[in-house]
């Protein structure tokens, strides 16, 4: 319990000085804060909000505004006044003695009662805007909702989802999520400015622009002994590593892409210079990382545009930006990003698709490779399959001698209208390509197979445009 010493409250019996002083001492008798010139107005004592550290716990706690009725206090002796004022302070600080202790993005949140009294947190709420969970409705991994002093409580969230790269977590005493008097603890990671950040700043429990580093796979965001949130090994339901050092780095945010390259044996499949921009980097050291879609490191190029993805063959790559301080382990080709260890942060990834052209197969929507109807009324839907969905795919219409009559981009339509064509027979093919000119009307279909990055479908749809004949 904190001891409170009220100096100069009385100069004589029942006589108030104009500028009393409130001094707060910890349980060891050490002075840790003094309020000077406490305001007295219309029979009430007003103590402004201050940030203090309680019970030797280094995380700052905000004591909110409160009033003490002097008329009631004047009827009591000095010791009674001391006890009444103490109880008011402790009851208000009791809210804030429960803190967010650890966050793991599988949906686990750990709280700690850092005070010296039991606190019932059943009605408390967790918030990662726009998702909310009340503690009494959640599965408890360890601990009790009626938290004894110094205890840990871990819960599995239901509606609140969490991401490794960025997010926020607010702890509220009620469901007034926009109220600074309801939020009692807060953390945001990855970047600043999440939706409830301003509420925490207004409450005096968070600093504008402050954010913890992104959480890495296999780690959690934990409160260390200095009151800072750091990325460290998961210690859910255990005491955190009090010696873990603050890691103030950010891989930033990548803008640009996704990119698609045609694997055709030609080369030159580089991301254009300046096509990816990076914002919000924090850290002394940086590195571009190229991985496969499972996070396995394929290369560590000096810049985004230094890689020719032709040599990687078909598949999907992810391009990241890494920021780090000091030395880190696991930063080598063949390792996985989940193996990285040290003070580091990864940006969001940019996707690079590497595909070879594949004309695949075409058919009438729902099945079939032929269609017959009256000339002047030929309309039907088509569909296709291909192993290169990120390359361009067009439907090519030819006569029965494979001379090109028209074409349609499958990204824009799968409905073909041949009503303007006279009676006869035509064919519909599929054409997979990247970065080539439009087909030449009247030219042969073979013009669509003479470049390394193009391929025509293995089959075609036959369309019969007929004239009714009673015979």
Coordinates of C-alpha atoms in Angstrom, one line a residue:
X1 CA 0.0 0.0 0.0
X2 CA 1.3 3.5 -0.7
X3 CA 1.6 5.9 2.2
X4 CA 0.2 9.4 1.8
X5 CA 1.6 12.4 3.8
X6 CA -0.5 15.6 3.7
X7 CA 1.8 18.5 4.6
X8 CA 0.4 21.9 5.5
X9 CA -3.3 20.8 5.3
X10 CA -3.9 22.4 8.7
X11 CA -2.1 25.3 10.2
X12 CA -4.6 25.4 13.1
X13 CA -7.4 23.0 13.9
X14 CA -10.0 23.0 11.2
X15 CA -8.2 25.8 9.3
X16 CA -7.1 25.2 5.7
X17 CA -4.1 26.7 4.0
X18 CA -4.5 28.1 0.5
X19 CA -1.8 25.9 -1.0
X20 CA -1.6 22.5 0.6
X21 CA 0.8 19.8 -0.7
X22 CA 0.2 16.1 -1.2
X23 CA 3.2 13.8 -1.0
X24 CA 3.1 10.1 -2.1
X25 CA 5.4 7.5 -0.7
X26 CA 5.9 3.9 -1.8
X27 CA 5.7 0.9 0.6
X28 CA 9.4 1.3 1.5
X29 CA 8.8 4.9 2.6
X30 CA 10.5 6.4 -0.5
X31 CA 9.0 9.6 -1.9
X32 CA 8.1 9.1 -5.6
X33 CA 5.8 12.1 -6.3
X34 CA 4.7 15.4 -4.8
X35 CA 1.7 17.4 -5.8
X36 CA 2.2 21.1 -5.1
X37 CA -0.5 23.8 -4.8
X38 CA -3.5 21.5 -4.7
X39 CA -6.5 23.4 -5.8
X40 CA -9.3 24.1 -3.3
X41 CA -12.5 25.3 -4.8
X42 CA -16.1 25.5 -3.3
X43 CA -15.5 23.0 -0.6
X44 CA -13.7 20.5 -2.7
X45 CA -10.0 19.4 -2.9
X46 CA -8.9 18.9 -6.6
X47 CA -5.8 16.8 -7.4
X48 CA -4.8 16.9 -11.1
X49 CA -3.8 13.7 -13.0
X50 CA -0.2 12.6 -12.8
X51 CA 1.7 9.6 -13.9
X52 CA 3.4 7.6 -11.1
X53 CA 5.0 4.3 -10.6
X54 CA 3.3 2.1 -8.0
X55 CA 4.8 -0.6 -5.8
X56 CA 8.2 -0.4 -7.5
X57 CA 6.6 -1.4 -10.8
X58 CA 8.2 0.7 -13.5
X59 CA 5.2 1.0 -15.9
X60 CA 3.6 4.4 -15.5
X61 CA 0.1 4.5 -14.1
X62 CA -2.3 7.4 -14.6
X63 CA -4.2 8.6 -11.5
X64 CA -7.4 10.2 -12.7
X65 CA -9.1 13.3 -11.4
X66 CA -11.1 13.0 -8.2
X67 CA -12.7 15.1 -5.5
X68 CA -12.7 14.9 -1.7
X69 CA -15.5 16.6 0.2
X70 CA -13.7 18.8 2.7
X71 CA -16.8 19.4 4.8
X72 CA -16.8 15.6 5.6
X73 CA -13.1 15.5 6.2
X74 CA -13.1 18.4 8.6
X75 CA -15.3 16.4 11.0
X76 CA -12.6 13.8 11.3
X77 CA -9.2 13.8 13.0
X78 CA -6.0 14.0 11.0
X79 CA -5.4 10.2 10.9
X80 CA -8.9 9.6 9.7
X81 CA -8.4 12.1 6.9
X82 CA -5.2 10.2 5.9
X83 CA -7.1 6.9 5.7
X84 CA -10.0 8.2 3.7
X85 CA -7.8 10.0 1.2
X86 CA -5.6 6.9 0.9
X87 CA -8.6 4.6 0.2
X88 CA -9.7 7.0 -2.6
X89 CA -6.3 6.9 -4.2
X90 CA -6.0 3.1 -4.0
X91 CA -9.5 2.4 -5.3
X92 CA -8.8 4.6 -8.4
X93 CA -5.3 3.3 -8.9
X94 CA -6.7 -0.3 -8.6
X95 CA -8.0 0.0 -12.1
X96 CA -4.6 0.7 -13.5
X97 CA -2.6 -1.9 -11.5
X98 CA -3.8 -4.5 -14.1
X99 CA -1.7 -4.2 -17.2
X100 CA -1.3 -5.9 -20.6
X101 CA 1.7 -8.2 -20.0
X102 CA 2.0 -10.2 -23.2
X103 CA 0.3 -10.5 -26.6
X104 CA 0.7 -13.4 -29.0
X105 CA -1.1 -13.2 -32.4
X106 CA -2.7 -16.6 -32.2
X107 CA -5.3 -14.8 -30.1
X108 CA -3.7 -15.0 -26.7
X109 CA -3.5 -12.0 -24.4
X110 CA -1.9 -12.1 -20.9
X111 CA -2.6 -9.7 -18.1
X112 CA -0.8 -9.1 -14.9
X113 CA -1.9 -7.6 -11.6
X114 CA 1.1 -5.4 -10.8
X115 CA -0.5 -4.1 -7.6
X116 CA -0.8 -5.2 -4.0
X117 CA -4.5 -5.9 -3.9
X118 CA -6.9 -8.4 -5.6
X119 CA -8.8 -7.0 -8.7
X120 CA -11.9 -8.6 -10.3
X121 CA -11.4 -8.2 -14.1
X122 CA -14.4 -10.2 -15.2
X123 CA -16.1 -7.1 -16.6
X124 CA -13.0 -5.8 -18.3
X125 CA -12.8 -5.7 -22.1
X126 CA -10.1 -6.2 -24.7
X127 CA -10.1 -4.1 -27.9
X128 CA -8.4 -4.4 -31.3
X129 CA -10.6 -2.0 -33.3
X130 CA -13.2 -2.9 -34.5
X131 CA -13.3 -6.1 -32.5
X132 CA -14.0 -6.5 -28.8
X133 CA -14.1 -9.3 -26.2
X134 CA -15.3 -9.2 -22.5
X135 CA -12.9 -11.2 -20.3
X136 CA -15.7 -13.1 -18.5
X137 CA -16.8 -14.6 -21.9
X138 CA -13.3 -16.0 -22.8
X139 CA -11.5 -19.2 -22.2
X140 CA -8.9 -18.9 -19.5
X141 CA -5.5 -20.5 -20.2
X142 CA -4.3 -19.8 -16.7
X143 CA -5.1 -17.6 -13.8
X144 CA -8.4 -16.3 -12.4
X145 CA -10.7 -13.4 -13.3
X146 CA -10.4 -12.4 -9.6
X147 CA -6.7 -11.6 -9.9
X148 CA -4.6 -11.7 -6.7
X149 CA -1.8 -9.3 -6.4
X150 CA 1.1 -10.2 -8.6
X151 CA -0.8 -12.9 -10.5
X152 CA -1.0 -13.6 -14.2
X153 CA -4.2 -14.2 -16.3
X154 CA -4.1 -15.5 -19.9
X155 CA -7.1 -15.6 -22.2
X156 CA -8.0 -16.8 -25.7
X157 CA -9.8 -14.1 -27.6
X158 CA -13.0 -14.9 -29.6
X159 CA -13.9 -12.0 -31.7
X160 CA -10.6 -10.1 -31.4
X161 CA -8.2 -11.2 -34.1
X162 CA -4.5 -10.3 -34.0
X163 CA -1.8 -10.0 -36.7
X164 CA 2.0 -10.4 -36.4
X165 CA 2.8 -7.3 -38.6
X166 CA 0.7 -4.7 -36.9
X167 CA -2.2 -4.2 -34.5
X168 CA -3.3 -2.7 -31.2
X169 CA -4.6 -4.0 -27.9
X170 CA -6.5 -1.9 -25.4
X171 CA -7.6 -2.9 -21.9
X172 CA -10.9 -1.3 -20.8
X173 CA -12.8 -1.3 -17.5
X174 CA -16.1 -1.1 -19.4
X175 CA -17.4 -1.0 -23.0
X176 CA -17.0 2.8 -23.6
X177 CA -14.2 2.2 -26.0
X178 CA -13.9 5.8 -27.2
X179 CA -13.6 7.1 -23.6
X180 CA -10.2 8.0 -22.2
X181 CA -11.6 7.4 -18.7
X182 CA -12.4 3.7 -19.5
X183 CA -9.1 2.6 -21.1
X184 CA -6.4 1.6 -18.5
X185 CA -3.7 0.1 -20.6
X186 CA -2.7 0.0 -24.3
X187 CA -0.1 -1.1 -26.8
X188 CA 0.2 -0.9 -30.6
X189 CA 2.8 -2.5 -32.7
X190 CA 4.1 -2.3 -36.3
X191 CA 3.2 1.3 -36.7
X192 CA 1.5 4.1 -34.8
X193 CA -1.9 5.7 -35.2
X194 CA -4.3 2.7 -34.8
X195 CA -7.9 3.6 -34.1
X196 CA -7.7 3.5 -30.3
X197 CA -4.3 5.1 -30.1
X198 CA -5.7 8.6 -29.7
X199 CA -7.9 7.4 -26.8
X200 CA -4.9 6.0 -25.0
X201 CA -2.9 9.2 -25.6
X202 CA -5.8 11.3 -24.2
X203 CA -5.8 9.0 -21.2
X204 CA -2.1 9.6 -20.6
X205 CA -1.1 6.0 -20.9
X206 CA 0.5 6.1 -24.4
X207 CA 2.7 8.5 -26.3
X208 CA 1.6 9.8 -29.7
X209 CA 3.8 8.3 -32.4
X210 CA 5.0 5.5 -30.2
X211 CA 4.8 1.9 -31.3
X212 CA 6.3 -1.5 -30.5
X213 CA 8.1 -3.5 -33.2
X214 CA 6.2 -6.0 -35.3
X215 CA 5.8 -9.5 -33.7
X216 CA 7.9 -12.2 -35.4
X217 CA 6.7 -15.8 -35.9
X218 CA 7.4 -17.9 -32.8
X219 CA 7.7 -14.8 -30.6
X220 CA 5.3 -12.6 -28.6
X221 CA 5.1 -8.9 -27.6
X222 CA 6.0 -8.8 -23.9
X223 CA 6.4 -6.2 -21.2
X224 CA 9.9 -6.2 -19.8
X225 CA 11.2 -5.0 -16.4
X226 CA 11.6 -1.4 -17.7
X227 CA 8.0 -1.1 -18.7
X228 CA 8.7 -1.4 -22.5
X229 CA 7.1 -3.8 -24.9
X230 CA 9.7 -6.0 -26.6
X231 CA 9.6 -9.0 -29.0
X232 CA 10.9 -12.1 -27.1
X233 CA 10.3 -15.8 -26.7
X234 CA 6.7 -16.7 -25.8
X235 CA 6.2 -16.9 -22.0
X236 CA 2.4 -17.1 -21.8
X237 CA 1.4 -18.1 -18.2
X238 CA 5.0 -17.5 -17.1
X239 CA 6.9 -14.5 -15.9
X240 CA 8.4 -12.4 -18.8
X241 CA 12.1 -11.9 -19.2
X242 CA 12.6 -8.7 -17.2
X243 CA 16.0 -8.2 -18.8
X244 CA 14.8 -8.2 -22.4
X245 CA 16.1 -5.1 -24.1
X246 CA 13.9 -2.6 -25.9
X247 CA 14.1 -3.1 -29.6
X248 CA 13.0 0.0 -31.5
X249 CA 13.1 -1.0 -35.1
X250 CA 10.6 -1.1 -38.0
X251 CA 10.9 -2.6 -41.4
X252 CA 8.5 0.0 -42.7
X253 CA 5.7 -0.3 -45.2
X254 CA 6.2 -1.4 -48.8
X255 CA 4.1 0.1 -51.5
X256 CA 4.0 -1.3 -55.1
X257 CA 3.2 -4.5 -56.9
X258 CA 2.2 -7.3 -57.1
X259 CA 4.5 -8.1 -60.0
X260 CA 4.1 -10.8 -62.6
X261 CA 7.0 -12.1 -64.8
X262 CA 6.9 -14.5 -67.7
X263 CA 9.3 -17.4 -67.4
X264 CA 10.4 -17.8 -71.0
X265 CA 14.1 -18.3 -70.9
X266 CA 14.8 -14.8 -72.0
X267 CA 15.7 -13.0 -68.8
X268 CA 15.5 -9.4 -67.7
X269 CA 12.6 -10.1 -65.3
X270 CA 13.6 -7.4 -62.8
X271 CA 11.3 -5.2 -60.7
X272 CA 11.7 -1.7 -62.3
X273 CA 13.7 0.8 -60.3
X274 CA 11.5 2.8 -58.0
X275 CA 8.5 0.5 -58.5
X276 CA 8.6 -0.3 -54.7
X277 CA 8.8 2.5 -52.1
X278 CA 9.5 2.1 -48.4
X279 CA 8.1 4.3 -45.7
X280 CA 8.5 4.3 -41.9
X281 CA 11.9 2.6 -41.6
X282 CA 13.4 2.6 -38.1
X283 CA 16.8 1.0 -37.5
X284 CA 20.5 1.3 -38.2
X285 CA 20.7 -1.6 -40.6
X286 CA 18.5 -2.7 -43.5
X287 CA 18.4 -5.5 -46.0
X288 CA 16.2 -6.6 -48.9
X289 CA 15.1 -10.2 -48.6
X290 CA 13.5 -12.5 -51.3
X291 CA 11.7 -15.6 -50.1
X292 CA 9.4 -18.2 -51.5
X293 CA 5.8 -18.2 -50.4
X294 CA 6.7 -20.2 -47.4
X295 CA 9.2 -17.7 -46.1
X296 CA 12.3 -19.7 -47.1
X297 CA 15.1 -17.2 -48.0
X298 CA 16.1 -17.3 -51.6
X299 CA 18.4 -14.3 -51.8
X300 CA 19.7 -11.1 -50.1
X301 CA 20.0 -8.6 -52.9
X302 CA 21.2 -5.0 -52.3
X303 CA 18.1 -3.4 -53.9
X304 CA 14.7 -4.4 -55.1
X305 CA 15.6 -4.0 -58.8
X306 CA 18.8 -6.1 -58.6
X307 CA 17.0 -9.5 -58.9
X308 CA 16.3 -11.2 -62.3
X309 CA 13.5 -13.5 -61.4
X310 CA 13.9 -15.5 -64.6
X311 CA 16.5 -17.7 -62.9
X312 CA 14.1 -18.7 -60.1
X313 CA 11.8 -20.7 -62.4
X314 CA 8.1 -20.9 -61.9
X315 CA 6.5 -20.1 -58.6
X316 CA 5.7 -17.3 -56.2
X317 CA 8.2 -15.0 -54.5
X318 CA 7.8 -12.6 -51.6
X319 CA 10.0 -9.5 -51.3
X320 CA 10.6 -8.0 -47.9
X321 CA 12.5 -5.1 -46.3
X322 CA 14.3 -5.9 -43.0
X323 CA 15.5 -3.4 -40.4
X324 CA 17.6 -4.4 -37.5
X325 CA 20.0 -3.3 -34.8
X326 CA 23.2 -5.0 -33.8
X327 CA 23.7 -8.6 -35.0
X328 CA 20.9 -11.0 -35.9
X329 CA 21.1 -14.7 -36.7
X330 CA 19.3 -16.7 -39.4
X331 CA 19.8 -14.0 -42.1
X332 CA 21.1 -16.3 -44.8
X333 CA 20.0 -18.1 -48.0
X334 CA 18.3 -21.4 -47.2
X335 CA 17.0 -20.3 -43.8
X336 CA 13.5 -19.3 -43.1
X337 CA 12.3 -15.9 -41.9
X338 CA 10.9 -17.6 -38.8
X339 CA 14.5 -18.5 -37.9
X340 CA 15.5 -14.8 -37.7
X341 CA 16.6 -13.9 -34.1
X342 CA 17.7 -10.6 -32.6
X343 CA 16.4 -7.0 -32.7
X344 CA 14.7 -6.8 -36.1
X345 CA 11.5 -6.0 -37.9
X346 CA 10.2 -7.1 -41.3
X347 CA 8.0 -5.0 -43.6
X348 CA 4.9 -6.3 -45.3
X349 CA 5.7 -8.5 -48.3
X350 CA 5.3 -7.7 -51.9
X351 CA 4.3 -10.7 -54.1
X352 CA 6.1 -11.6 -57.3
X353 CA 4.5 -14.2 -59.6
X354 CA 6.7 -16.2 -61.9
X355 CA 4.7 -18.1 -64.6
X356 CA 5.3 -19.7 -67.9
X357 CA 2.6 -19.1 -70.6
X358 CA 0.0 -21.8 -70.8
X359 CA -2.9 -21.7 -73.3
X360 CA -4.6 -24.5 -71.3
X361 CA -8.0 -25.5 -72.5
X362 CA -11.3 -23.7 -73.5
X363 CA -14.9 -24.9 -73.4
X364 CA -18.5 -23.8 -73.5
X365 CA -19.5 -22.6 -70.0
X366 CA -20.7 -25.7 -68.2
X367 CA -18.9 -28.0 -70.6
X368 CA -18.7 -28.9 -74.3
X369 CA -16.5 -27.9 -77.2
X370 CA -19.1 -27.1 -79.9
X371 CA -22.0 -24.7 -80.3
X372 CA -24.6 -24.5 -83.1
X373 CA -27.3 -21.8 -83.6
X374 CA -28.9 -19.6 -86.2
X375 CA -26.6 -17.1 -87.8
X376 CA -27.3 -13.6 -86.5
X377 CA -28.2 -14.9 -83.1
X378 CA -24.9 -16.4 -81.9
X379 CA -24.2 -15.5 -78.2
X380 CA -22.7 -17.8 -75.6
X381 CA -20.4 -17.9 -72.6
X382 CA -17.0 -19.6 -72.5
X383 CA -14.5 -20.6 -69.8
X384 CA -10.9 -21.7 -69.6
X385 CA -8.2 -23.4 -67.5
X386 CA -4.6 -22.4 -67.4
X387 CA -1.5 -22.9 -65.1
X388 CA -0.6 -19.2 -65.6
X389 CA -3.6 -17.3 -64.1
X390 CA -1.5 -14.1 -63.6
X391 CA -0.5 -13.8 -67.2
X392 CA -2.9 -12.3 -69.7
X393 CA -5.5 -14.6 -71.3
X394 CA -7.6 -13.8 -74.4
X395 CA -10.1 -15.6 -76.4
X396 CA -9.1 -15.7 -80.1
X397 CA -11.8 -16.2 -82.8
X398 CA -10.7 -17.7 -86.2
X399 CA -12.4 -19.2 -89.2
X400 CA -12.1 -22.9 -89.9
X401 CA -8.7 -22.1 -91.6
X402 CA -7.3 -20.5 -88.4
X403 CA -7.3 -17.0 -89.8
X404 CA -8.0 -14.5 -87.0
X405 CA -11.4 -12.8 -87.1
X406 CA -11.5 -11.2 -83.6
X407 CA -10.5 -11.5 -80.0
X408 CA -11.7 -10.7 -76.4
X409 CA -9.9 -10.2 -73.1
X410 CA -11.0 -12.8 -70.6
X411 CA -10.3 -10.3 -67.8
X412 CA -13.1 -8.2 -69.2
X413 CA -15.6 -10.7 -70.5
X414 CA -16.4 -14.4 -70.8
X415 CA -19.4 -13.8 -73.1
X416 CA -18.9 -13.9 -76.9
X417 CA -21.3 -12.3 -79.4
X418 CA -20.8 -13.6 -83.0
X419 CA -24.2 -12.4 -84.2
X420 CA -22.7 -10.1 -86.8
X421 CA -20.9 -13.0 -88.6
X422 CA -22.5 -14.6 -91.6
X423 CA -23.4 -18.3 -91.9
X424 CA -20.3 -20.5 -91.5
X425 CA -18.0 -22.2 -89.1
X426 CA -15.5 -20.5 -86.7
X427 CA -13.3 -21.5 -83.8
X428 CA -12.6 -20.1 -80.4
X429 CA -9.1 -20.6 -79.0
X430 CA -7.3 -19.5 -75.8
X431 CA -4.2 -17.4 -75.8
X432 CA -1.8 -17.0 -72.8
X433 CA 0.8 -14.2 -73.1
X434 CA 2.6 -11.3 -71.4
X435 CA 3.6 -7.9 -72.7
X436 CA 2.8 -8.5 -76.5
X437 CA 0.9 -6.5 -79.0
X438 CA -2.7 -7.3 -80.0
X439 CA -3.3 -10.0 -82.6
X440 CA -3.5 -8.8 -86.2
X441 CA -7.0 -9.3 -87.7
X442 CA -6.7 -11.5 -90.8
X443 CA -3.4 -12.9 -89.8
X444 CA -2.8 -16.6 -89.1
X445 CA -3.2 -18.1 -85.6
X446 CA 0.5 -19.2 -85.8
X447 CA 1.5 -15.5 -85.2
X448 CA 0.4 -16.2 -81.5
X449 CA 3.0 -19.0 -81.0
X450 CA 6.2 -17.4 -82.3
X451 CA 7.2 -15.6 -79.1
X452 CA 8.7 -17.3 -76.0
X453 CA 6.1 -15.7 -73.8
X454 CA 2.9 -16.9 -75.5
X455 CA 1.0 -20.1 -75.9
X456 CA -2.3 -21.1 -77.6
X457 CA -4.7 -23.6 -76.1
X458 CA -4.5 -27.2 -76.8
X459 CA -8.1 -27.3 -78.1
X460 CA -10.7 -25.0 -79.6
X461 CA -14.5 -24.6 -79.5
X462 CA -16.3 -25.1 -82.8
X463 CA -19.1 -22.7 -83.5
X464 CA -21.6 -23.5 -86.3
X465 CA -23.5 -20.4 -87.6
X466 CA -26.4 -21.9 -89.6
X467 CA -29.4 -20.8 -91.7
X468 CA -32.7 -22.6 -91.1
X469 CA -33.5 -24.9 -94.0
X470 CA -36.9 -26.8 -94.2
X471 CA -35.4 -29.2 -96.8

